[in-house]
Coordinates of C-alpha atoms in Angstrom, one line a residue:
M17 CA -26.3 47.0 15.4
I18 CA -25.4 46.0 11.7
T19 CA -23.0 43.0 11.9
L20 CA -21.1 40.9 9.3
Q21 CA -23.9 38.4 9.7
T22 CA -26.4 41.0 8.5
V23 CA -24.4 41.3 5.2
Y24 CA -24.1 37.5 4.9
I25 CA -28.0 37.2 5.2
L26 CA -28.5 40.0 2.6
A27 CA -26.2 38.1 0.2
G28 CA -27.9 34.8 0.8
L29 CA -31.2 36.2 0.2
M30 CA -30.0 37.6 -3.1
F31 CA -28.4 34.3 -4.3
C32 CA -31.5 32.3 -3.3
A33 CA -33.5 35.0 -5.4
Y34 CA -31.3 34.1 -8.4
A35 CA -32.1 30.5 -7.6
F36 CA -36.0 31.1 -7.6
F37 CA -35.8 33.0 -10.8
N38 CA -33.8 30.3 -12.5
L39 CA -36.4 27.8 -11.6
R40 CA -39.1 29.9 -13.4
D41 CA -37.0 30.5 -16.4
K42 CA -38.3 27.8 -19.0
S43 CA -36.1 29.3 -21.6
N44 CA -33.2 27.8 -19.7
A45 CA -32.8 24.2 -20.4
R46 CA -30.4 23.9 -17.4
R47 CA -32.6 25.9 -14.9
Y48 CA -32.7 23.3 -12.3
V49 CA -28.8 22.9 -12.1
N50 CA -28.5 26.8 -12.0
A51 CA -31.1 26.8 -9.2
L52 CA -29.3 24.2 -7.4
F53 CA -25.9 26.1 -7.7
W54 CA -27.0 29.4 -6.6
G55 CA -29.3 27.8 -3.9
I56 CA -26.5 26.1 -2.3
Y57 CA -24.3 29.1 -2.4
G58 CA -27.2 31.3 -0.9
I59 CA -27.6 28.5 1.9
T60 CA -23.8 28.9 2.8
F61 CA -24.3 32.6 3.4
L62 CA -27.6 32.3 5.2
F63 CA -26.7 29.4 7.5
G64 CA -23.0 29.0 7.2
G65 CA -22.5 30.0 10.9
E66 CA -24.8 27.3 12.2
L67 CA -24.0 24.4 9.9
P68 CA -21.3 22.0 10.8
H69 CA -18.1 22.6 8.9
F70 CA -18.3 19.2 7.4
V71 CA -21.6 19.9 5.9
T72 CA -20.5 23.4 4.6
G73 CA -17.4 21.7 3.1
C74 CA -19.5 19.2 1.3
M75 CA -21.6 22.0 -0.2
A76 CA -18.4 23.6 -1.4
I77 CA -17.4 20.5 -3.1
L78 CA -20.8 20.1 -4.7
L79 CA -20.6 23.7 -6.0
A80 CA -17.1 22.8 -7.6
V81 CA -18.5 19.5 -9.3
I82 CA -21.4 21.4 -10.7
A83 CA -19.0 24.1 -12.0
G84 CA -16.5 21.5 -13.2
T85 CA -19.1 19.4 -15.2
G86 CA -19.9 22.4 -17.3
K87 CA -23.7 21.9 -16.6
L88 CA -24.6 25.6 -15.8
G89 CA -26.4 27.3 -18.5
K90 CA -28.5 30.6 -19.2
G91 CA -31.8 31.4 -20.6
K92 CA -33.0 34.3 -22.8
T93 CA -32.5 37.8 -21.3
D94 CA -33.9 41.1 -22.1
N95 CA -31.0 41.9 -24.5
D96 CA -32.4 39.1 -26.7
Q97 CA -35.5 41.1 -27.4
P98 CA -35.3 43.8 -30.0
E99 CA -38.0 45.9 -28.5
M100 CA -36.2 45.8 -25.0
V101 CA -32.8 46.9 -26.8
E102 CA -34.6 49.8 -28.3
K103 CA -36.0 50.8 -25.0
R104 CA -32.6 50.5 -23.3
E105 CA -31.0 52.6 -26.0
A106 CA -33.7 55.3 -25.8
G107 CA -33.1 55.5 -21.9
A108 CA -29.4 55.7 -22.4
K109 CA -29.8 58.8 -24.7
R110 CA -32.2 60.3 -22.3
F111 CA -30.3 60.0 -19.1
G112 CA -26.8 60.4 -20.6
N113 CA -24.0 60.6 -18.0
K114 CA -26.6 60.5 -15.4
L115 CA -26.5 56.7 -15.6
F116 CA -23.1 56.8 -13.9
I117 CA -24.8 58.3 -10.6
P118 CA -25.8 55.0 -9.1
A119 CA -22.3 53.5 -9.8
L120 CA -20.5 56.5 -8.3
L121 CA -22.7 56.5 -5.2
I122 CA -21.3 53.1 -4.3
P123 CA -17.7 54.4 -3.6
V124 CA -18.8 57.7 -2.1
V125 CA -21.1 56.1 0.3
T126 CA -18.5 53.5 1.2
L127 CA -15.8 56.0 1.8
I128 CA -18.3 58.2 3.9
G129 CA -19.3 55.2 6.0
T130 CA -16.0 54.0 6.5
L131 CA -14.8 57.4 7.9
T132 CA -17.8 58.1 10.0
L133 CA -19.8 54.8 11.1
K134 CA -16.9 53.5 13.0
Y135 CA -17.5 56.2 15.6
T136 CA -21.2 55.3 16.1
P137 CA -22.9 52.2 17.7
L138 CA -24.7 51.5 14.4
V139 CA -22.3 49.0 12.9
E140 CA -19.7 46.4 13.9
A141 CA -16.4 48.4 14.0
K142 CA -14.1 45.8 12.9
N143 CA -16.1 45.2 9.7
V144 CA -17.1 48.8 9.0
T145 CA -15.7 49.1 5.4
L146 CA -17.4 46.0 4.3
I147 CA -20.7 46.9 5.9
S148 CA -20.4 50.5 4.2
L149 CA -19.8 48.9 0.9
V150 CA -23.1 47.0 1.2
I151 CA -24.9 50.2 2.5
G152 CA -23.4 52.1 -0.6
T153 CA -24.8 49.2 -2.8
L154 CA -28.2 49.3 -1.4
V155 CA -28.3 53.2 -1.6
A156 CA -27.3 52.9 -5.3
F157 CA -29.9 50.3 -5.9
I158 CA -32.5 52.6 -4.5
A159 CA -31.3 55.5 -6.5
A160 CA -31.4 53.7 -9.7
L161 CA -34.8 52.4 -9.1
I162 CA -36.1 55.9 -8.4
M163 CA -34.2 57.5 -11.3
L164 CA -35.2 54.8 -13.9
R165 CA -38.6 54.1 -12.2
D166 CA -38.2 50.5 -12.7
S167 CA -39.2 47.5 -10.7
P168 CA -36.9 46.0 -7.9
V169 CA -38.1 42.6 -8.9
K170 CA -37.1 43.2 -12.5
A171 CA -33.8 44.5 -11.3
I172 CA -32.9 41.5 -9.2
K173 CA -34.1 39.1 -11.9
A174 CA -31.7 41.1 -14.4
G175 CA -29.0 40.6 -11.9
G176 CA -29.6 36.9 -11.9
Q177 CA -29.4 36.9 -15.6
T178 CA -26.1 38.6 -15.4
M179 CA -24.7 36.0 -12.8
D180 CA -25.9 33.2 -15.0
T181 CA -23.7 34.7 -17.8
V182 CA -20.7 35.0 -15.6
G183 CA -21.3 31.5 -14.1
W184 CA -19.1 29.7 -11.8
A185 CA -16.2 32.3 -12.1
A186 CA -18.4 34.7 -9.8
I187 CA -17.7 32.5 -6.8
L188 CA -14.1 32.1 -7.8
P189 CA -12.6 34.8 -5.6
Q190 CA -14.2 33.5 -2.4
M191 CA -13.0 30.0 -3.2
L192 CA -9.4 31.1 -3.9
A193 CA -9.2 33.2 -0.7
A194 CA -10.3 30.1 1.2
L195 CA -7.6 28.1 -0.6
G196 CA -5.0 30.7 0.2
A197 CA -6.0 30.3 4.0
L198 CA -5.7 26.7 3.8
F199 CA -2.3 27.0 2.2
A200 CA -1.2 29.1 5.1
L201 CA -2.5 26.6 7.6
A202 CA -0.7 23.9 5.7
G203 CA 2.7 25.6 6.3
V204 CA 3.2 26.7 2.7
G205 CA 4.3 30.2 4.1
G206 CA 7.1 28.6 6.0
V207 CA 8.4 26.7 3.0
V208 CA 8.5 29.9 1.0
S209 CA 10.2 31.6 3.8
E210 CA 13.0 29.0 3.8
L211 CA 13.4 29.2 0.1
V212 CA 13.7 32.9 0.2
K213 CA 16.2 32.7 3.0
N214 CA 18.4 30.4 0.9
I215 CA 18.2 32.4 -2.2
I216 CA 18.3 36.1 -1.4
P217 CA 20.6 38.2 1.0
L218 CA 19.0 38.7 4.3
G219 CA 20.9 41.7 4.9
S220 CA 19.3 43.6 1.9
P221 CA 16.0 45.3 2.6
L222 CA 15.7 46.0 -1.2
A223 CA 16.0 42.3 -1.9
I224 CA 13.7 41.2 0.6
V225 CA 11.0 43.8 -0.6
V226 CA 11.4 42.8 -4.1
A227 CA 11.0 39.1 -3.1
Y228 CA 7.7 40.0 -1.3
T229 CA 6.0 42.3 -4.0
F230 CA 7.1 40.2 -7.0
G231 CA 6.2 37.0 -5.1
M232 CA 2.8 38.5 -4.2
A233 CA 2.3 39.1 -8.2
L234 CA 3.7 35.7 -9.0
F235 CA 1.7 33.6 -6.7
T236 CA -1.5 35.6 -7.5
M237 CA -0.8 34.8 -11.2
I238 CA -0.7 31.1 -10.2
M239 CA -3.7 31.2 -7.8
G240 CA -5.7 33.7 -9.8
N241 CA -6.5 35.9 -6.8
G242 CA -4.6 38.2 -4.6
F243 CA -6.5 37.1 -1.5
A244 CA -5.2 33.5 -2.0
A245 CA -1.5 34.7 -2.3
F246 CA -1.6 37.2 0.7
P247 CA -1.7 34.8 3.7
V248 CA 1.0 32.6 2.3
M249 CA 3.4 35.3 1.1
T250 CA 2.9 37.5 4.2
A251 CA 3.4 34.4 6.4
G252 CA 6.5 33.4 4.5
I253 CA 8.2 36.9 3.8
G254 CA 6.0 39.8 5.0
L255 CA 5.9 39.2 8.8
P256 CA 9.0 37.3 9.5
L257 CA 11.5 39.3 7.3
I258 CA 10.1 42.7 6.5
V259 CA 8.2 43.2 10.0
N260 CA 10.0 41.2 12.5
Q261 CA 13.6 41.1 11.1
L262 CA 13.8 44.6 9.5
G263 CA 11.2 46.5 11.7
G264 CA 8.8 47.6 8.7
N265 CA 5.5 49.0 9.3
P266 CA 2.9 46.1 8.9
A267 CA 0.0 48.4 7.7
I268 CA 2.2 49.7 4.8
M269 CA 3.4 46.4 4.1
G270 CA 0.0 44.8 3.9
A271 CA -1.5 47.5 1.8
I272 CA 1.1 47.7 -0.8
G273 CA 1.5 44.0 -0.7
M274 CA -2.0 43.4 -1.6
L275 CA -1.7 46.1 -4.4
S276 CA 1.3 44.1 -5.8
G277 CA -0.8 40.9 -5.8
F278 CA -3.7 42.8 -7.8
C279 CA -0.9 43.7 -10.2
G280 CA -0.6 39.8 -10.9
T281 CA -4.4 39.7 -11.2
L282 CA -4.1 41.9 -14.4
M283 CA -1.7 39.4 -16.0
T284 CA -3.2 35.9 -15.5
P285 CA -6.0 33.8 -17.2
M286 CA -6.5 32.1 -13.9
A287 CA -8.4 35.4 -12.6
A288 CA -11.0 34.3 -15.0
N289 CA -13.8 36.5 -13.5
F290 CA -11.7 39.6 -14.1
N291 CA -10.0 38.6 -17.5
I292 CA -11.7 35.7 -19.2
V293 CA -15.3 36.5 -18.2
P294 CA -15.1 40.1 -19.6
A295 CA -13.7 38.9 -22.9
A296 CA -16.8 36.5 -23.2
L297 CA -19.3 39.3 -22.3
L298 CA -17.8 41.7 -24.8
E299 CA -17.5 38.9 -27.5
L300 CA -13.9 39.4 -28.1
Q301 CA -12.4 37.2 -30.7
D302 CA -9.3 36.7 -28.6
K303 CA -10.2 35.2 -25.1
N304 CA -6.9 36.7 -23.8
G305 CA -7.5 40.2 -25.3
V306 CA -8.1 41.7 -21.9
I307 CA -4.8 40.5 -20.5
K308 CA -2.8 41.5 -23.7
A309 CA -4.3 45.1 -23.3
Q310 CA -3.4 45.5 -19.5
W311 CA -0.2 43.4 -18.8
K312 CA 2.0 46.4 -19.6
T313 CA 0.0 48.4 -16.8
G314 CA 0.3 45.5 -14.4
V315 CA 4.2 45.4 -14.8
L316 CA 4.3 49.1 -14.4
L317 CA 2.2 49.3 -11.3
L318 CA 4.3 46.4 -9.8
L319 CA 7.4 48.4 -10.1
V320 CA 5.7 51.5 -8.6
N321 CA 4.5 49.4 -5.9
T322 CA 7.8 47.9 -5.2
A323 CA 9.5 51.3 -5.1
F324 CA 6.8 52.6 -2.7
M325 CA 7.4 49.6 -0.3
Y326 CA 11.1 50.3 -0.2
L327 CA 10.7 53.8 0.4
F328 CA 8.1 54.0 3.0
V329 CA 7.7 50.7 4.9
F330 CA 10.9 51.2 6.9
R331 CA 10.4 54.9 7.5
F332 CA 7.1 55.1 9.2

């Protein structure tokens, strides 16, 4: 059976490969720091279940220290070589829109796996979606190698170069999700619940729904990640007020609540891996250019999600 641990092992091996390629990259003056960073991150995936929590916590702190000191760097990539650029452009003209096939295979295989594999003994049922996503990624990887007739080692090396460009922001979602869980355990959700009870009319379903969806977006903007906001806002408003007090559907509440949080992701520089890193990769003059281009969409989607929550969460 394919379990979540299998996924973690694959991720750990990938990040350790990035560390290995960094060690061999003499064009990167900070290759040892990069190798240490990705190596530690890979070890947390490979052995996180066996290591004492204290050790894992110290490793997480070390990752934060490395990122905070700004010591990560990057070496030369294939994009720095004119002949490689010409080769890539020629390949793009040759394959055209077929280049989208590997990318489209990921959601297609993920959807098929989510709907079918849960009825088989092949995968761990409670994590079928995540496992299907990994299977879809592997299928896309193999398809790309066959289509482009390229080397898997070269592909993994290029992936490592991309991760070096993104840097510490690549691990930000996982860190913020863990921070959200810590906030929930610390009772922040209870504090939020008491504040809401003192401010909004508890007899108004619309007011409570608005508090939850807009609270998810606002807390996501502060934390930079919807996964960090979800446990706090759901423990404070979603479960006690929408589900327990008003009898709302928890599945609808959770799904639309997360989407509301993602609206906040579109509007905050704290979501660095989504909004600041792309601006850097695209070499935009305005580092907030991505946010300025999409905040209106975020507000519109938040209003739509709030309407959907109010219309459906109490009726199904």
